[in-house]
Short mmCIF file of C-alpha atoms and ligand atoms in Angstrom, two decimals:
data_model
loop_
_atom_site.label_atom_id
_atom_site.label_comp_id
_atom_site.label_asym_id
_atom_site.label_seq_id
_atom_site.Cartn_x
_atom_site.Cartn_y
_atom_site.Cartn_z
CA MET A 1290 11.59 7.03 6.36
CA PRO A 1291 13.62 7.50 3.37
CA VAL A 1292 12.19 7.68 -0.08
CA ASN A 1293 12.22 4.28 -1.92
CA LYS A 1294 14.45 5.46 -4.78
CA LYS A 1295 14.58 1.96 -6.44
CA ALA A 1296 10.72 1.81 -6.48
CA TYR A 1297 10.61 5.51 -7.76
CA GLY A 1298 13.08 4.75 -10.50
CA GLN A 1299 11.07 1.76 -11.69
CA PHE A 1300 7.85 3.81 -11.82
CA ILE A 1301 9.38 6.31 -13.70
CA ALA A 1302 10.76 4.06 -16.40
CA ASP A 1303 7.55 2.00 -16.53
CA LEU A 1304 5.00 4.61 -16.44
CA GLY A 1305 6.95 6.98 -18.72
CA SER A 1306 7.28 4.63 -21.44
CA HIS A 1307 3.42 4.23 -21.29
CA HIS A 1308 2.85 8.00 -21.09
CA VAL A 1309 1.33 7.87 -17.70
CA THR A 1310 1.90 10.64 -15.35
CA LEU A 1311 2.99 9.74 -11.83
CA VAL A 1312 1.78 12.04 -9.09
CA ALA A 1313 3.56 11.22 -5.85
CA VAL A 1314 1.06 11.33 -3.01
CA SER A 1315 2.93 13.06 -0.07
CA LYS A 1316 0.24 13.30 2.52
CA THR A 1317 1.59 12.99 6.11
CA LYS A 1318 5.28 13.02 4.52
CA SER A 1319 7.66 15.70 5.52
CA VAL A 1320 9.14 18.49 3.52
CA GLU A 1321 12.50 16.61 3.74
CA GLU A 1322 11.03 13.59 2.18
CA ILE A 1323 9.28 15.58 -0.46
CA LYS A 1324 12.46 17.52 -1.31
CA GLU A 1325 14.43 14.28 -1.64
CA LEU A 1326 12.05 12.99 -4.38
CA TYR A 1327 12.00 16.56 -6.06
CA ASP A 1328 15.72 16.42 -6.17
CA LEU A 1329 15.33 13.02 -8.29
CA GLY A 1330 13.22 15.06 -10.77
CA GLN A 1331 9.70 14.47 -9.55
CA LYS A 1332 7.56 17.52 -9.94
CA ASP A 1333 4.05 16.31 -9.56
CA PHE A 1334 2.91 15.90 -5.94
CA GLY A 1335 -0.55 15.16 -4.42
CA GLU A 1336 -1.94 16.21 -1.23
CA ASN A 1337 -5.41 16.08 0.32
CA TYR A 1338 -5.71 18.41 3.18
CA VAL A 1339 -5.55 22.19 2.59
CA GLN A 1340 -3.66 23.20 5.72
CA GLU A 1341 -0.88 20.61 5.28
CA LEU A 1342 -0.62 21.65 1.53
CA VAL A 1343 -0.45 25.19 2.17
CA GLU A 1344 2.26 24.78 4.88
CA LYS A 1345 4.39 22.49 2.49
CA GLN A 1346 3.90 24.61 -0.46
CA SER A 1347 5.41 27.65 1.29
CA GLN A 1348 8.59 25.73 2.15
CA LEU A 1349 9.21 23.88 -0.98
CA PRO A 1350 10.38 24.90 -4.54
CA LYS A 1351 7.85 26.99 -6.53
CA ASP A 1352 8.11 24.83 -9.72
CA ILE A 1353 6.38 21.92 -7.76
CA ARG A 1354 2.95 21.13 -9.56
CA TRP A 1355 0.59 20.53 -6.52
CA HIS A 1356 -2.45 18.37 -7.19
CA PHE A 1357 -5.24 18.53 -4.84
CA ILE A 1358 -6.80 14.94 -4.49
CA GLY A 1359 -8.84 15.13 -1.31
CA HIS A 1360 -12.35 16.26 -0.56
CA LEU A 1361 -12.31 20.10 -0.88
CA GLN A 1362 -14.66 22.41 0.96
CA SER A 1363 -15.63 25.50 -0.99
CA ASN A 1364 -14.61 27.72 1.96
CA LYS A 1365 -11.02 26.48 1.65
CA VAL A 1366 -10.53 26.99 -2.18
CA LYS A 1367 -9.20 30.51 -1.51
CA ARG A 1368 -6.21 29.23 0.42
CA ILE A 1369 -4.76 27.13 -2.49
CA SER A 1370 -6.18 29.27 -5.33
CA THR A 1371 -2.92 31.14 -5.92
CA PHE A 1372 -0.68 28.09 -6.67
CA ILE A 1373 -2.82 24.97 -7.09
CA TYR A 1374 -1.99 23.06 -10.50
CA LEU A 1375 -4.62 20.68 -10.68
CA ILE A 1376 -7.82 20.17 -8.45
CA GLN A 1377 -8.76 16.42 -9.08
CA SER A 1378 -11.56 16.16 -6.75
CA VAL A 1379 -14.31 18.38 -7.91
CA ASP A 1380 -17.65 16.79 -7.15
CA SER A 1381 -20.23 19.74 -7.15
CA LEU A 1382 -21.16 22.79 -9.25
CA LYS A 1383 -20.84 24.71 -6.09
CA LEU A 1384 -17.31 23.94 -5.62
CA LEU A 1385 -16.63 24.56 -9.13
CA GLN A 1386 -18.23 28.09 -8.89
CA GLU A 1387 -16.04 28.85 -5.99
CA ILE A 1388 -12.90 27.63 -7.84
CA ASN A 1389 -13.96 29.80 -10.84
CA LYS A 1390 -14.37 32.80 -8.42
CA GLN A 1391 -11.07 32.42 -6.86
CA ALA A 1392 -9.23 31.78 -9.96
CA GLU A 1393 -10.73 34.96 -11.53
CA LYS A 1394 -9.57 37.02 -8.52
CA ASN A 1395 -6.10 35.73 -9.13
CA ASN A 1396 -6.22 36.31 -12.60
CA ARG A 1397 -5.59 32.72 -13.71
CA VAL A 1398 -7.31 29.63 -15.08
CA ILE A 1399 -7.48 26.72 -12.71
CA ASP A 1400 -7.45 23.13 -14.30
CA CYS A 1401 -9.75 20.59 -12.59
CA LEU A 1402 -10.65 17.05 -12.99
CA LEU A 1403 -14.34 15.85 -12.08
CA GLN A 1404 -14.25 13.03 -9.45
CA MET A 1405 -16.62 10.17 -10.21
CA HIS A 1406 -18.04 7.83 -7.57
CA ILE A 1407 -17.13 4.28 -8.98
CA ALA A 1408 -16.37 2.27 -5.86
CA GLN A 1409 -19.10 0.54 -3.90
CA GLU A 1410 -18.24 2.23 -0.45
CA GLU A 1411 -20.74 4.85 0.48
CA THR A 1412 -18.04 6.86 1.96
CA LYS A 1413 -16.08 7.70 -1.28
CA PHE A 1414 -17.07 11.03 -2.67
CA GLY A 1415 -17.70 11.61 -6.20
CA LEU A 1416 -20.43 12.08 -8.95
CA ASP A 1417 -22.51 9.57 -10.70
CA GLU A 1418 -23.00 9.65 -14.37
CA ARG A 1419 -26.08 11.59 -14.30
CA GLU A 1420 -24.46 14.23 -12.15
CA LEU A 1421 -21.41 14.29 -14.30
CA PHE A 1422 -23.71 14.94 -17.28
CA GLU A 1423 -25.51 17.80 -15.59
CA LEU A 1424 -22.21 19.46 -14.44
CA LEU A 1425 -20.77 19.24 -17.77
CA ASN A 1426 -23.86 20.89 -19.23
CA ASN A 1427 -23.66 23.77 -16.65
CA ILE A 1428 -19.94 24.98 -16.96
CA GLY A 1429 -20.40 27.12 -19.96
CA GLY A 1430 -20.22 30.34 -17.99
CA PHE A 1431 -17.01 29.52 -16.16
CA ALA A 1432 -14.07 31.36 -17.85
CA ASN A 1433 -11.50 30.56 -15.19
CA VAL A 1434 -11.82 26.78 -14.83
CA ARG A 1435 -11.01 24.22 -17.38
CA ILE A 1436 -12.32 20.58 -16.93
CA CYS A 1437 -9.43 18.39 -18.12
CA GLY A 1438 -10.74 15.02 -17.48
CA LEU A 1439 -11.94 12.57 -14.73
CA MET A 1440 -10.69 11.05 -11.53
CA GLY A 1441 -11.86 8.10 -9.67
CA MET A 1442 -11.01 5.60 -6.74
CA ALA A 1443 -11.81 1.95 -7.04
CA SER A 1444 -13.15 0.01 -4.15
CA PHE A 1445 -10.86 -1.02 -1.27
CA THR A 1446 -10.95 -4.67 -1.75
CA ASP A 1447 -8.82 -7.82 -2.67
CA ASP A 1448 -11.40 -8.64 -5.51
CA MET A 1449 -9.31 -7.42 -8.37
CA ASP A 1450 -12.04 -8.31 -10.84
CA LYS A 1451 -14.22 -5.80 -9.24
CA VAL A 1452 -11.48 -3.18 -9.28
CA ARG A 1453 -10.84 -3.80 -12.86
CA ASN A 1454 -14.69 -3.51 -13.62
CA GLU A 1455 -14.82 -0.29 -11.86
CA PHE A 1456 -11.84 1.15 -13.65
CA ARG A 1457 -13.23 -0.07 -16.87
CA TYR A 1458 -16.48 1.73 -16.17
CA LEU A 1459 -14.69 5.10 -15.48
CA LYS A 1460 -12.71 4.62 -18.77
CA ASN A 1461 -15.81 3.93 -20.77
CA THR A 1462 -17.54 7.00 -19.31
CA PHE A 1463 -14.43 9.11 -19.92
CA ASP A 1464 -14.36 7.93 -23.52
CA LYS A 1465 -18.06 8.73 -24.01
CA TYR A 1466 -17.81 12.21 -22.53
CA ALA A 1467 -14.48 13.08 -24.28
CA GLU A 1468 -16.23 13.01 -27.51
CA LEU A 1469 -19.06 15.22 -26.57
CA PRO A 1470 -18.60 18.92 -27.33
CA ILE A 1471 -20.01 20.04 -24.16
CA ALA A 1472 -16.95 20.41 -21.93
CA ASN A 1473 -15.10 23.66 -22.15
CA CYS A 1474 -11.71 21.98 -23.00
CA PRO A 1475 -10.94 18.43 -24.33
CA LEU A 1476 -10.98 15.83 -21.59
CA THR A 1477 -7.52 14.42 -21.73
CA ILE A 1478 -6.67 13.14 -18.30
CA LEU A 1479 -7.95 10.08 -16.76
CA SER A 1480 -6.64 9.85 -13.17
CA MET A 1481 -7.06 6.40 -11.73
CA GLY A 1482 -4.85 3.93 -9.92
CA MET A 1483 -2.95 4.07 -6.47
CA SER A 1484 -0.38 1.84 -4.86
CA SER A 1485 -2.51 -1.20 -4.56
CA ASP A 1486 -4.15 -1.05 -8.01
CA TYR A 1487 -2.05 1.11 -10.43
CA SER A 1488 -1.05 -1.73 -12.74
CA ILE A 1489 -4.81 -2.62 -13.28
CA ALA A 1490 -5.58 0.89 -13.90
CA THR A 1491 -2.94 1.51 -16.35
CA GLU A 1492 -4.07 -1.70 -18.24
CA GLU A 1493 -7.58 -0.11 -18.18
CA GLY A 1494 -6.54 3.15 -19.83
CA SER A 1495 -5.34 5.37 -16.87
CA ASN A 1496 -3.03 8.06 -17.84
CA MET A 1497 -2.41 9.49 -14.38
CA VAL A 1498 -1.75 7.59 -11.27
CA ARG A 1499 -1.61 8.70 -7.77
CA ILE A 1500 1.04 6.68 -5.62
CA GLY A 1501 1.94 7.22 -2.13
CA SER A 1502 3.04 4.25 -0.01
CA LEU A 1503 4.90 2.50 -2.74
CA ILE A 1504 7.35 5.48 -2.94
CA PHE A 1505 7.25 7.06 0.43
CA GLY A 1506 6.62 3.93 2.62
CA VAL A 1507 3.43 3.16 4.47
CA ARG A 1508 1.70 6.02 6.36
CA ASN A 1509 0.95 5.78 10.09
C1 PLP B 1377 -3.85 8.74 -0.29
C2 PLP B 1377 -4.45 8.63 -1.64
C3 PLP B 1377 -3.57 8.18 -2.81
C4 PLP B 1377 -2.36 7.29 -2.55
O1 PLP B 1377 -2.52 6.12 -1.95
P1 PLP B 1377 -1.35 5.04 -1.75
O2 PLP B 1377 -2.25 3.95 -1.37
O3 PLP B 1377 -0.44 5.42 -0.60
O4 PLP B 1377 -0.71 4.85 -2.98
C5 PLP B 1377 -4.20 8.19 -4.00
N1 PLP B 1377 -5.34 8.95 -4.31
C6 PLP B 1377 -6.01 9.49 -3.21
C7 PLP B 1377 -7.35 10.35 -3.53
C8 PLP B 1377 -5.59 9.43 -1.93
O5 PLP B 1377 -6.26 10.01 -0.95
#
Protein backbone atom coordinates (compact mmCIF):
# COMPACT_ATOMS: atom_id res chain seq x y z
CA MET A 1 0.00 0.00 0.00
CA PRO A 2 1.42 3.44 -0.87
CA VAL A 3 2.08 5.92 1.88
CA ASN A 4 -0.71 8.45 2.36
CA LYS A 5 1.29 11.53 1.39
CA LYS A 6 -1.56 13.92 1.86
CA ALA A 7 -2.22 12.75 5.42
CA TYR A 8 1.50 12.90 6.12
CA GLY A 9 1.80 16.48 4.83
CA GLN A 10 -1.11 17.54 7.01
CA PHE A 11 0.42 15.95 10.09
CA ILE A 12 3.72 17.65 9.56
CA ALA A 13 2.07 21.04 9.12
CA ASP A 14 -0.33 20.60 12.06
CA LEU A 15 1.97 18.93 14.54
CA GLY A 16 5.02 20.97 13.61
CA SER A 17 3.23 24.21 14.31
CA HIS A 18 2.44 22.90 17.79
CA HIS A 19 5.95 21.57 18.45
CA VAL A 20 4.77 17.99 18.51
CA THR A 21 7.17 15.36 17.18
CA LEU A 22 5.69 12.78 14.82
CA VAL A 23 6.98 9.24 15.18
CA ALA A 24 5.83 7.25 12.14
CA VAL A 25 4.97 3.76 13.37
CA SER A 26 6.17 1.41 10.66
CA LYS A 27 5.58 -2.01 12.22
CA THR A 28 4.55 -4.60 9.60
CA LYS A 29 5.37 -2.12 6.81
CA SER A 30 8.05 -2.82 4.22
CA VAL A 31 11.41 -1.10 3.86
CA GLU A 32 10.15 0.33 0.56
CA GLU A 33 7.22 2.01 2.30
CA ILE A 34 9.51 3.35 5.01
CA LYS A 35 11.95 4.65 2.40
CA GLU A 36 9.11 6.42 0.63
CA LEU A 37 8.27 8.34 3.79
CA TYR A 38 11.93 8.92 4.58
CA ASP A 39 12.33 10.54 1.16
CA LEU A 40 9.60 13.01 2.14
CA GLY A 41 11.77 14.03 5.08
CA GLN A 42 10.52 11.79 7.88
CA LYS A 43 13.35 10.73 10.21
CA ASP A 44 11.61 9.34 13.30
CA PHE A 45 10.21 5.83 12.96
CA GLY A 46 8.76 3.51 15.60
CA GLU A 47 8.87 -0.27 15.73
CA ASN A 48 7.79 -2.75 18.37
CA TYR A 49 9.50 -6.03 17.54
CA VAL A 50 13.25 -6.42 17.91
CA GLN A 51 13.77 -8.84 15.04
CA GLU A 52 11.77 -6.73 12.61
CA LEU A 53 13.53 -3.56 13.69
CA VAL A 54 17.01 -5.04 13.34
CA GLU A 55 16.27 -6.28 9.83
CA LYS A 56 14.86 -2.96 8.69
CA GLN A 57 17.58 -0.90 10.32
CA SER A 58 20.27 -2.79 8.43
CA GLN A 59 18.62 -1.99 5.08
CA LEU A 60 17.65 1.64 5.58
CA PRO A 61 19.54 4.95 5.81
CA LYS A 62 21.62 5.29 8.94
CA ASP A 63 20.32 8.71 9.91
CA ILE A 64 16.87 7.33 10.72
CA ARG A 65 16.02 7.82 14.38
CA TRP A 66 14.56 4.49 15.50
CA HIS A 67 12.17 4.49 18.45
CA PHE A 68 11.41 1.27 20.23
CA ILE A 69 7.76 1.39 21.33
CA GLY A 70 6.81 -2.24 22.10
CA HIS A 71 7.35 -4.44 25.09
CA LEU A 72 11.10 -5.05 25.36
CA GLN A 73 12.62 -8.15 26.91
CA SER A 74 15.93 -7.64 28.69
CA ASN A 75 17.67 -10.38 26.73
CA LYS A 76 16.96 -8.55 23.46
CA VAL A 77 18.30 -5.12 24.42
CA LYS A 78 21.74 -6.05 23.15
CA ARG A 79 20.51 -6.38 19.56
CA ILE A 80 19.29 -2.81 19.31
CA SER A 81 21.78 -1.16 21.66
CA THR A 82 24.21 -0.01 18.98
CA PHE A 83 21.74 2.16 17.11
CA ILE A 84 18.48 2.73 19.01
CA TYR A 85 17.59 6.41 19.36
CA LEU A 86 14.86 6.29 22.03
CA ILE A 87 13.42 3.37 23.98
CA GLN A 88 9.91 4.50 24.86
CA SER A 89 8.72 1.44 26.70
CA VAL A 90 10.90 1.04 29.79
CA ASP A 91 8.77 -0.50 32.51
CA SER A 92 11.17 -2.05 35.03
CA LEU A 93 14.42 -1.45 36.83
CA LYS A 94 15.75 -4.75 35.51
CA LEU A 95 15.24 -3.59 31.93
CA LEU A 96 16.83 -0.25 32.66
CA GLN A 97 19.85 -1.98 34.21
CA GLU A 98 20.31 -4.02 31.06
CA ILE A 99 19.96 -0.98 28.80
CA ASN A 100 22.56 0.81 30.90
CA LYS A 101 24.91 -2.16 30.67
CA GLN A 102 24.60 -2.50 26.89
CA ALA A 103 24.90 1.24 26.39
CA GLU A 104 28.08 1.26 28.43
CA LYS A 105 29.56 -1.55 26.34
CA ASN A 106 28.86 0.50 23.23
CA ASN A 107 30.24 3.62 24.77
CA ARG A 108 27.03 5.56 24.42
CA VAL A 109 24.15 6.98 26.38
CA ILE A 110 20.71 5.65 25.48
CA ASP A 111 17.68 7.89 25.92
CA CYS A 112 14.59 6.27 27.42
CA LEU A 113 11.01 7.04 28.34
CA LEU A 114 9.25 5.32 31.20
CA GLN A 115 6.01 3.72 30.11
CA MET A 116 3.08 4.31 32.41
CA HIS A 117 0.00 2.17 32.63
CA ILE A 118 -2.91 4.57 32.17
CA ALA A 119 -5.47 2.38 30.39
CA GLN A 120 -8.00 0.13 32.01
CA GLU A 121 -7.10 -2.96 30.03
CA GLU A 122 -4.96 -5.34 32.02
CA THR A 123 -2.96 -6.34 28.99
CA LYS A 124 -1.24 -3.00 28.56
CA PHE A 125 2.23 -2.83 30.03
CA GLY A 126 3.53 -0.02 32.15
CA LEU A 127 4.22 1.39 35.59
CA ASP A 128 1.78 2.76 38.10
CA GLU A 129 2.68 5.94 39.93
CA ARG A 130 4.24 4.22 42.90
CA GLU A 131 6.48 2.15 40.63
CA LEU A 132 7.38 5.25 38.65
CA PHE A 133 8.43 7.01 41.83
CA GLU A 134 10.52 4.04 42.94
CA LEU A 135 12.21 3.73 39.59
CA LEU A 136 13.07 7.40 39.41
CA ASN A 137 14.58 7.11 42.87
CA ASN A 138 16.81 4.26 41.82
CA ILE A 139 18.43 5.48 38.65
CA GLY A 140 21.13 7.58 40.26
CA GLY A 141 23.83 5.03 39.48
CA PHE A 142 23.06 4.70 35.80
CA ALA A 143 25.54 6.72 33.80
CA ASN A 144 24.59 5.38 30.38
CA VAL A 145 20.84 5.93 30.29
CA ARG A 146 18.89 9.13 30.40
CA ILE A 147 15.23 9.21 31.38
CA CYS A 148 13.83 11.91 29.12
CA GLY A 149 10.12 11.59 29.78
CA LEU A 150 7.02 9.42 29.90
CA MET A 151 4.98 7.38 27.44
CA GLY A 152 1.47 5.99 27.75
CA MET A 153 -1.33 4.37 25.79
CA ALA A 154 -4.96 5.16 26.48
CA SER A 155 -7.72 2.57 26.60
CA PHE A 156 -8.94 1.18 23.30
CA THR A 157 -12.48 2.52 23.45
CA ASP A 158 -14.98 4.82 21.76
CA ASP A 159 -15.45 6.65 25.02
CA MET A 160 -13.37 9.72 24.27
CA ASP A 161 -14.00 11.26 27.68
CA LYS A 162 -12.29 8.29 29.19
CA VAL A 163 -9.37 8.58 26.79
CA ARG A 164 -9.08 12.26 27.59
CA ASN A 165 -9.05 11.60 31.33
CA GLU A 166 -6.31 9.02 30.95
CA PHE A 167 -4.15 11.43 28.96
CA ARG A 168 -4.86 14.18 31.47
CA TYR A 169 -3.74 11.92 34.29
CA LEU A 170 -0.49 11.16 32.46
CA LYS A 171 0.15 14.83 31.77
CA ASN A 172 -0.44 15.69 35.43
CA THR A 173 1.95 12.97 36.50
CA PHE A 174 4.50 14.20 33.98
CA ASP A 175 4.24 17.77 35.28
CA LYS A 176 4.58 16.62 38.85
CA TYR A 177 7.72 14.56 38.25
CA ALA A 178 9.25 16.96 35.77
CA GLU A 179 9.66 19.38 38.65
CA LEU A 180 11.29 16.96 41.06
CA PRO A 181 15.09 16.91 40.89
CA ILE A 182 15.26 13.13 41.16
CA ALA A 183 15.59 12.13 37.54
CA ASN A 184 19.04 12.13 35.94
CA CYS A 185 18.03 14.55 33.20
CA PRO A 186 15.06 16.86 32.72
CA LEU A 187 11.83 15.10 31.79
CA THR A 188 10.90 16.84 28.56
CA ILE A 189 9.17 14.27 26.34
CA LEU A 190 5.55 13.28 26.82
CA SER A 191 4.72 10.59 24.26
CA MET A 192 1.00 10.01 24.00
CA GLY A 193 -1.46 9.68 21.13
CA MET A 194 -1.90 7.27 18.20
CA SER A 195 -4.02 7.35 15.03
CA SER A 196 -7.34 7.14 16.85
CA ASP A 197 -6.67 9.61 19.66
CA TYR A 198 -3.75 11.88 18.75
CA SER A 199 -5.84 15.06 18.56
CA ILE A 200 -7.11 14.54 22.11
CA ALA A 201 -3.57 13.71 23.21
CA THR A 202 -2.13 16.93 21.81
CA GLU A 203 -4.96 18.95 23.34
CA GLU A 204 -4.00 17.38 26.65
CA GLY A 205 -0.34 18.30 26.35
CA SER A 206 1.39 15.57 24.37
CA ASN A 207 4.56 16.63 22.56
CA MET A 208 5.22 13.34 20.76
CA VAL A 209 2.66 11.23 18.90
CA ARG A 210 3.10 7.73 17.47
CA ILE A 211 1.07 7.37 14.29
CA GLY A 212 0.89 4.25 12.15
CA SER A 213 -2.29 3.48 10.26
CA LEU A 214 -3.26 7.05 9.35
CA ILE A 215 -0.03 7.42 7.38
CA PHE A 216 0.76 3.90 6.22
CA GLY A 217 -2.76 2.52 5.92
CA VAL A 218 -4.35 -0.11 8.12
CA ARG A 219 -2.27 -3.11 9.12
CA ASN A 220 -3.34 -6.67 8.38
C1 LIG B 1 1.08 0.28 16.83
C2 LIG B 1 1.37 1.31 17.84
C3 LIG B 1 1.10 2.67 17.59
C4 LIG B 1 0.46 3.18 16.31
O1 LIG B 1 -0.85 2.72 16.16
P1 LIG B 1 -1.82 3.31 15.03
O2 LIG B 1 -3.17 3.07 15.57
O3 LIG B 1 -1.55 2.53 13.79
O4 LIG B 1 -1.51 4.75 14.86
C5 LIG B 1 1.43 3.58 18.58
N1 LIG B 1 2.01 3.21 19.73
C6 LIG B 1 2.28 1.93 20.02
C7 LIG B 1 2.92 1.59 21.33
C8 LIG B 1 1.97 0.94 19.09
O5 LIG B 1 2.23 -0.34 19.39
